[in-house]
Coordinates of N, CA and C in Angstrom, one line a residue:
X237 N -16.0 4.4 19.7 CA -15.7 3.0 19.7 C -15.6 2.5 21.1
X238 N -16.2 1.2 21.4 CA -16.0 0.5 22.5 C -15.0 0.1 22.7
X239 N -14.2 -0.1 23.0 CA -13.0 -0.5 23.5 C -13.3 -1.9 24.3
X240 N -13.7 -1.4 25.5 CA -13.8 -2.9 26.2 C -14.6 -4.1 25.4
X241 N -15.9 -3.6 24.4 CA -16.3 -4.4 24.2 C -15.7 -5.3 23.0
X242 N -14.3 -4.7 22.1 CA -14.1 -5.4 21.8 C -12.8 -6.1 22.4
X243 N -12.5 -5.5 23.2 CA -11.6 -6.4 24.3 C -12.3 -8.0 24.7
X244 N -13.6 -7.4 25.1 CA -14.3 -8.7 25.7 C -14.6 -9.8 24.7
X245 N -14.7 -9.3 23.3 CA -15.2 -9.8 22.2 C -14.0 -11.0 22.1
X246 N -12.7 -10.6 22.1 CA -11.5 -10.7 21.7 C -11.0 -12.2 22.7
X247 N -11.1 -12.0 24.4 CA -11.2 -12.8 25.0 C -11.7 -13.7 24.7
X248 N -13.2 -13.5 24.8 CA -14.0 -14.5 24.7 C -13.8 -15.6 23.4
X249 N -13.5 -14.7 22.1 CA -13.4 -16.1 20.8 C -12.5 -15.0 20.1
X250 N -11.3 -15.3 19.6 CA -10.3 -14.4 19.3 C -10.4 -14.1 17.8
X251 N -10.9 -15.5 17.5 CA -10.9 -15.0 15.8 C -12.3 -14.2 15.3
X252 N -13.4 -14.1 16.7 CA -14.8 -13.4 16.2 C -14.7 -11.7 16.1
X253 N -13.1 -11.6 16.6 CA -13.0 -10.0 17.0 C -13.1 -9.4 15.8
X254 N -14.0 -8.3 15.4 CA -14.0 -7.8 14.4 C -12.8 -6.7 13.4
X255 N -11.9 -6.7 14.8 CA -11.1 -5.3 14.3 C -9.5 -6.3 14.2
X256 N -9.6 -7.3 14.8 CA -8.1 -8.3 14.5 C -8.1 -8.4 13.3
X257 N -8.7 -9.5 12.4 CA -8.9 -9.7 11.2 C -8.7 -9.0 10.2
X258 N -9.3 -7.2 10.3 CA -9.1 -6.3 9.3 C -8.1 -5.9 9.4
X259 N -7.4 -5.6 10.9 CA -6.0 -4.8 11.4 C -5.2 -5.8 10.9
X260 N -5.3 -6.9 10.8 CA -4.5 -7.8 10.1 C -4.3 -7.7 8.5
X261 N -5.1 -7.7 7.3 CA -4.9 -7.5 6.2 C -4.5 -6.5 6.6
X262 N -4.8 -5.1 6.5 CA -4.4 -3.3 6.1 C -3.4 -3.5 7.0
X263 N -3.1 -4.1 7.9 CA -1.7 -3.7 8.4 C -0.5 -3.7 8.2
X264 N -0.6 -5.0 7.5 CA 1.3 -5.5 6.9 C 0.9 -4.7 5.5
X265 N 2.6 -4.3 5.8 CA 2.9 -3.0 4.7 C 2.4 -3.7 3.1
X266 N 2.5 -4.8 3.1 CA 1.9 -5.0 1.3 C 0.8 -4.5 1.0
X267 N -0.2 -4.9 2.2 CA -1.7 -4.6 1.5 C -1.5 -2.7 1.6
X268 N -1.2 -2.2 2.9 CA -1.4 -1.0 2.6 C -0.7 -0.3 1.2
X269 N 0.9 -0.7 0.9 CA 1.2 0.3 -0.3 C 0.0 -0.6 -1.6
X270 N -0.8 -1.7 -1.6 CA -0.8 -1.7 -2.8 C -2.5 -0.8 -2.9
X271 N -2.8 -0.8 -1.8 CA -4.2 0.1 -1.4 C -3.8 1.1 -2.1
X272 N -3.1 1.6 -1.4 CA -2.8 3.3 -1.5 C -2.1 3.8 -3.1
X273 N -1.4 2.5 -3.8 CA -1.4 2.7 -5.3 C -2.3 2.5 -6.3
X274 N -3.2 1.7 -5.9 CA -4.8 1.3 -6.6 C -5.6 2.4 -6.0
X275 N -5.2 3.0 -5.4 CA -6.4 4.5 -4.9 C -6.1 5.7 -6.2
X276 N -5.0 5.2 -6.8 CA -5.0 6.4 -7.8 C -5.2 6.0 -8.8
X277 N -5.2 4.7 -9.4 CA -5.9 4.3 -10.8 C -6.0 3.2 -10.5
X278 N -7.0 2.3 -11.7 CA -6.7 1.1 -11.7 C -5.3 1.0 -12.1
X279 N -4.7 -0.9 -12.4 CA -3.2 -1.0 -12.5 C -3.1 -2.3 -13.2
X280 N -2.8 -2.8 -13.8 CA -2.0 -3.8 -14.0 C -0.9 -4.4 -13.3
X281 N -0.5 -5.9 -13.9 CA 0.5 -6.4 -12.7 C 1.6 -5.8 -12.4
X282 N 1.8 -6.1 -14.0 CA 3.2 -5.5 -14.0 C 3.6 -4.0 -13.6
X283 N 2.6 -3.2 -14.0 CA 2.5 -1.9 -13.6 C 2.5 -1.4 -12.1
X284 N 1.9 -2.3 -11.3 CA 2.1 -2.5 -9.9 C 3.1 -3.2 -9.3
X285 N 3.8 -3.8 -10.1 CA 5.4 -4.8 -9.6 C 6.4 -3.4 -9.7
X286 N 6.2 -2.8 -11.0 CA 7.3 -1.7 -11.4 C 6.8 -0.2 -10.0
X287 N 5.2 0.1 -10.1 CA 5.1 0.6 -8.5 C 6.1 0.6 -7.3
X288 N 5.8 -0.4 -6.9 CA 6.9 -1.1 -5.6 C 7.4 -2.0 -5.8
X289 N 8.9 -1.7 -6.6 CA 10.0 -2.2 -7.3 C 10.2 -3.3 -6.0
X290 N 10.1 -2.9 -4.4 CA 11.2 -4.5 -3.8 C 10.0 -5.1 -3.2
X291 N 8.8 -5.1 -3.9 CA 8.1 -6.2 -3.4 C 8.0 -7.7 -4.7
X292 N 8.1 -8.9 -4.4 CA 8.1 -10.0 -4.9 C 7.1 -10.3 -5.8
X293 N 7.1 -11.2 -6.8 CA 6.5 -11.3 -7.6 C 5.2 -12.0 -6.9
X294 N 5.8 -13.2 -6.2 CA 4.8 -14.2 -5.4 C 4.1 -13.7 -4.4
X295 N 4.5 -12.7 -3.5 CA 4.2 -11.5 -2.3 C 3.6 -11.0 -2.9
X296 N 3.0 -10.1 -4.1 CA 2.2 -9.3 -4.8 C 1.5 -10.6 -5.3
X297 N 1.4 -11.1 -5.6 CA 0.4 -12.1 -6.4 C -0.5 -12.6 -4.8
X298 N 0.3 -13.0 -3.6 CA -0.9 -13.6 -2.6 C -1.3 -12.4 -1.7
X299 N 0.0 -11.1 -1.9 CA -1.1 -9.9 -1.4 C -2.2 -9.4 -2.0
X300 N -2.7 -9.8 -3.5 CA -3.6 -9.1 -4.3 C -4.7 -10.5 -4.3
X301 N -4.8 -11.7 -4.0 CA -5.2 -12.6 -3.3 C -6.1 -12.2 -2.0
X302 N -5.4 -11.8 -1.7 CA -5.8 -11.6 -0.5 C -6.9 -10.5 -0.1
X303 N -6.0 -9.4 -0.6 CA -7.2 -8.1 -1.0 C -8.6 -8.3 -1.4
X304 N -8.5 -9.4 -2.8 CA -9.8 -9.5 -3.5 C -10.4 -10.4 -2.2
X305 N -9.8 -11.4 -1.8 CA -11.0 -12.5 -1.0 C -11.2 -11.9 -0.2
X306 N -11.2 -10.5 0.8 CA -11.3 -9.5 1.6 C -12.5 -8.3 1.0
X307 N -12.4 -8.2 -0.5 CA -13.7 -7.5 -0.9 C -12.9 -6.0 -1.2
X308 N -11.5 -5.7 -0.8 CA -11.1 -4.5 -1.1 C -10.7 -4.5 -2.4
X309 N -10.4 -5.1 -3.4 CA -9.7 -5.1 -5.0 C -10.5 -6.1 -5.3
X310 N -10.7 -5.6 -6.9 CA -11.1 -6.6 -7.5 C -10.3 -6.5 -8.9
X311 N -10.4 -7.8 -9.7 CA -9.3 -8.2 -10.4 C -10.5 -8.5 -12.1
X312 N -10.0 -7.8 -13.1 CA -10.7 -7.4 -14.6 C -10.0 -8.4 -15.7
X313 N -10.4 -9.1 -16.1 CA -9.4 -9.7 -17.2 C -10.3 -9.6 -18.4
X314 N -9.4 -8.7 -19.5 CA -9.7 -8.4 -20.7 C -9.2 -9.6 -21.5
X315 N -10.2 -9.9 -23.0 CA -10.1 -10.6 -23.6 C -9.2 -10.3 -24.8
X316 N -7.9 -10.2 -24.4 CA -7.2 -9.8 -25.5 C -6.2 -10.9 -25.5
X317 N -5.1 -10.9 -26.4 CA -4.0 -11.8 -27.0 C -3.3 -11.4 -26.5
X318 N -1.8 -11.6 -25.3 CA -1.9 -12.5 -23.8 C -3.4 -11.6 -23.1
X319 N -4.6 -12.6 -22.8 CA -5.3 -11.7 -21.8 C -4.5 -10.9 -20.9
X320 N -5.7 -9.4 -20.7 CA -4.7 -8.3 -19.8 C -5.7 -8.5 -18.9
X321 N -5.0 -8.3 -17.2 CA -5.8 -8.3 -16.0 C -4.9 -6.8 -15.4
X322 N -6.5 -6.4 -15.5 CA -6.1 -5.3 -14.0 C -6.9 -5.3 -13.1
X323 N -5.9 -4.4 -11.9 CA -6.5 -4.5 -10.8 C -7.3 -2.9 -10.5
X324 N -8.3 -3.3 -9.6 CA -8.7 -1.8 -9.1 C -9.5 -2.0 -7.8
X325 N -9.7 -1.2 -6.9 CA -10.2 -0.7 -5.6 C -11.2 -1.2 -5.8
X326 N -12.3 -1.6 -5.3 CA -13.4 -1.5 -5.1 C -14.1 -0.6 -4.1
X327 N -15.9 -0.2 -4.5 CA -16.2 0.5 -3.3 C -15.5 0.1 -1.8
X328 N -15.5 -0.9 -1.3 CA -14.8 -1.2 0.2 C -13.9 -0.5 0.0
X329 N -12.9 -0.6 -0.6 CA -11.3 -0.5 -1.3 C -11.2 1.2 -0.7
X330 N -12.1 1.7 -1.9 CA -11.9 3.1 -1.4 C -12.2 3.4 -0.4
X331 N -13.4 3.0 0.3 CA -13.3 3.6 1.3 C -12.6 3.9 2.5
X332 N -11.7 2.4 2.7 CA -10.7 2.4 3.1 C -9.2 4.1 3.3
X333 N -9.2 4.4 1.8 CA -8.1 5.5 1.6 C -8.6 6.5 3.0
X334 N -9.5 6.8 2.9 CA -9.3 7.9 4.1 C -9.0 8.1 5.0
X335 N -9.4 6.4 5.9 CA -8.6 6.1 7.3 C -6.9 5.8 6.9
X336 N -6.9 5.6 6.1 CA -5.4 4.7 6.1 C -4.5 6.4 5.6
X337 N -5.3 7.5 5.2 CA -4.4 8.8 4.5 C -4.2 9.2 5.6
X338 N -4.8 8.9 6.8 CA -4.5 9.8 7.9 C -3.9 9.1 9.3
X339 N -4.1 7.9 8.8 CA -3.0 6.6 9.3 C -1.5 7.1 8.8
X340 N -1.2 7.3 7.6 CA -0.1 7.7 7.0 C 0.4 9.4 7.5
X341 N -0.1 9.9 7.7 CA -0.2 11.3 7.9 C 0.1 11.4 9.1
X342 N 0.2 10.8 10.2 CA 0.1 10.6 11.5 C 1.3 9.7 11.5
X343 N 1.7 8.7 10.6 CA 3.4 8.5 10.6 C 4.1 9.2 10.3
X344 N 4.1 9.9 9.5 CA 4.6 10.8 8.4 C 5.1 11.9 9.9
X345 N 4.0 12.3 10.3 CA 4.2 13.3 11.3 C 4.9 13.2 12.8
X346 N 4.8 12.0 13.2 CA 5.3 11.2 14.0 C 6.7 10.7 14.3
X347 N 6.8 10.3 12.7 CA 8.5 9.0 12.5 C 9.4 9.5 13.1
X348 N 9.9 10.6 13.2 CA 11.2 11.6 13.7 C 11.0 10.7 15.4
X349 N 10.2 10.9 16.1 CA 9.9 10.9 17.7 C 10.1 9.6 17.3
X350 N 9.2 8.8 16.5 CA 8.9 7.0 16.8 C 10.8 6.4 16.9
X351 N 11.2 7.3 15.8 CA 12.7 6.8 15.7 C 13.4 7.3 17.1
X352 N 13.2 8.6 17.9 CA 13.7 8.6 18.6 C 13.8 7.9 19.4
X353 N 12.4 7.4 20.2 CA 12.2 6.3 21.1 C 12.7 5.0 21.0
X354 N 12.5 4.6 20.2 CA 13.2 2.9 19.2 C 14.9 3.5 19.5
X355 N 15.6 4.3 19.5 CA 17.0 4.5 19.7 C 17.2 4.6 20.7
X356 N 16.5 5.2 22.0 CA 16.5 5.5 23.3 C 16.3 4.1 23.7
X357 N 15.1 3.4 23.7 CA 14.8 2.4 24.2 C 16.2 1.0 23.5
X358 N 16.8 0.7 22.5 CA 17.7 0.6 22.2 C 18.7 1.1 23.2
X359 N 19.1 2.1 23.4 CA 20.3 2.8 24.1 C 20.4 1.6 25.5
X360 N 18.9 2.0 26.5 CA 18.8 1.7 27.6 C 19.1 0.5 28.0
X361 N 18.7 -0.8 26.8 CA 19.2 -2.2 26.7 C 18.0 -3.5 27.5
X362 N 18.7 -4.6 27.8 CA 17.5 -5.5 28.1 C 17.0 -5.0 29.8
X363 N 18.1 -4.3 30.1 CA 17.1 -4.3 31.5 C 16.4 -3.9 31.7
X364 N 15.7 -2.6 31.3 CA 14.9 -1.9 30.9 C 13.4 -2.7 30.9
X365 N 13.5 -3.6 29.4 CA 12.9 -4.7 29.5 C 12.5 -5.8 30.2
X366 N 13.2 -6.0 31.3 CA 13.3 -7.0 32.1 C 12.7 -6.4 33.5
X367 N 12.9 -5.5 33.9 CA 12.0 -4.4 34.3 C 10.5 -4.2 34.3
X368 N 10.5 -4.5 33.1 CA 8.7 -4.5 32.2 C 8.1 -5.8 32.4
X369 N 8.7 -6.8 32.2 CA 8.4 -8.2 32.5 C 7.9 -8.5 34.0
X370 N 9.0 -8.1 34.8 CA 8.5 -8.4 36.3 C 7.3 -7.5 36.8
X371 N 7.0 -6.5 36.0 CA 5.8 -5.8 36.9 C 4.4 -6.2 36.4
X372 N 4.3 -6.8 34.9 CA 3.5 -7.3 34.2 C 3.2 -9.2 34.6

């Protein structure tokens, strides 16, 4: 990967950057758990509300919004008596799982340290920070 070039990309017109935009949906935790629970079956709503019990009804509804206008899920409504809608991965969708299993895997392996630093850095307090300010 280029780095600077998407640095330069980024300067130059910020919303043309190719990797903001994506790093934005897959990054906040909604889209990723509902990726990574549509990577194992399709789902239904409710069946993905009952999934990840403290996410919101309206927060699942404009995260799965969001997913489909993005091309990662797509959304099935059967003609039945209440129509049933499920959701499922699409090709993009899945392809996604592999970077994101080892995104996960690399937290997973990580969090012990990440937590220790966030406590340390916590410990140290704002000067520390203010420190960081003035040489930047």
């Amino acid at each position: 990967m280029d780095a600077s070039k998407v640095s330069r990309d980024a300067q130059e017109d910020p919303a043309a950057c190719p990797v903001r935009g994506v790093l934005d949906r897959i990054g906040d935790k909604w889209s990723t758990l509902i990726v990574c629970v549509l990577g194992e079956r399709p789902y239904r709503f409710g069946e993905l509300r009952r999934a990840i019990p403290d996410i919101s009804q309206r927060m699942l509804t404009q995260t799965l919004r969001d997913l489909q206008r993005d091309g990662l899920v797509s959304r099935h409504v059967f003609p039945t008596l209440p129509p049933s809608v499920e959701y499922r991965l699409t090709p993009l969708g899945q392809s996604l799982l592999a970077p994101l299993s080892e995104l996960i895997r690399w937290a997973d392996a990580h969090h012990a340290e990440i937590r220790k630093a966030r406590e340390r850095y916590d410990r140290e307090g704002v000067a520390a920070t203010s420190d960081i300010a003035e040489v930047t």
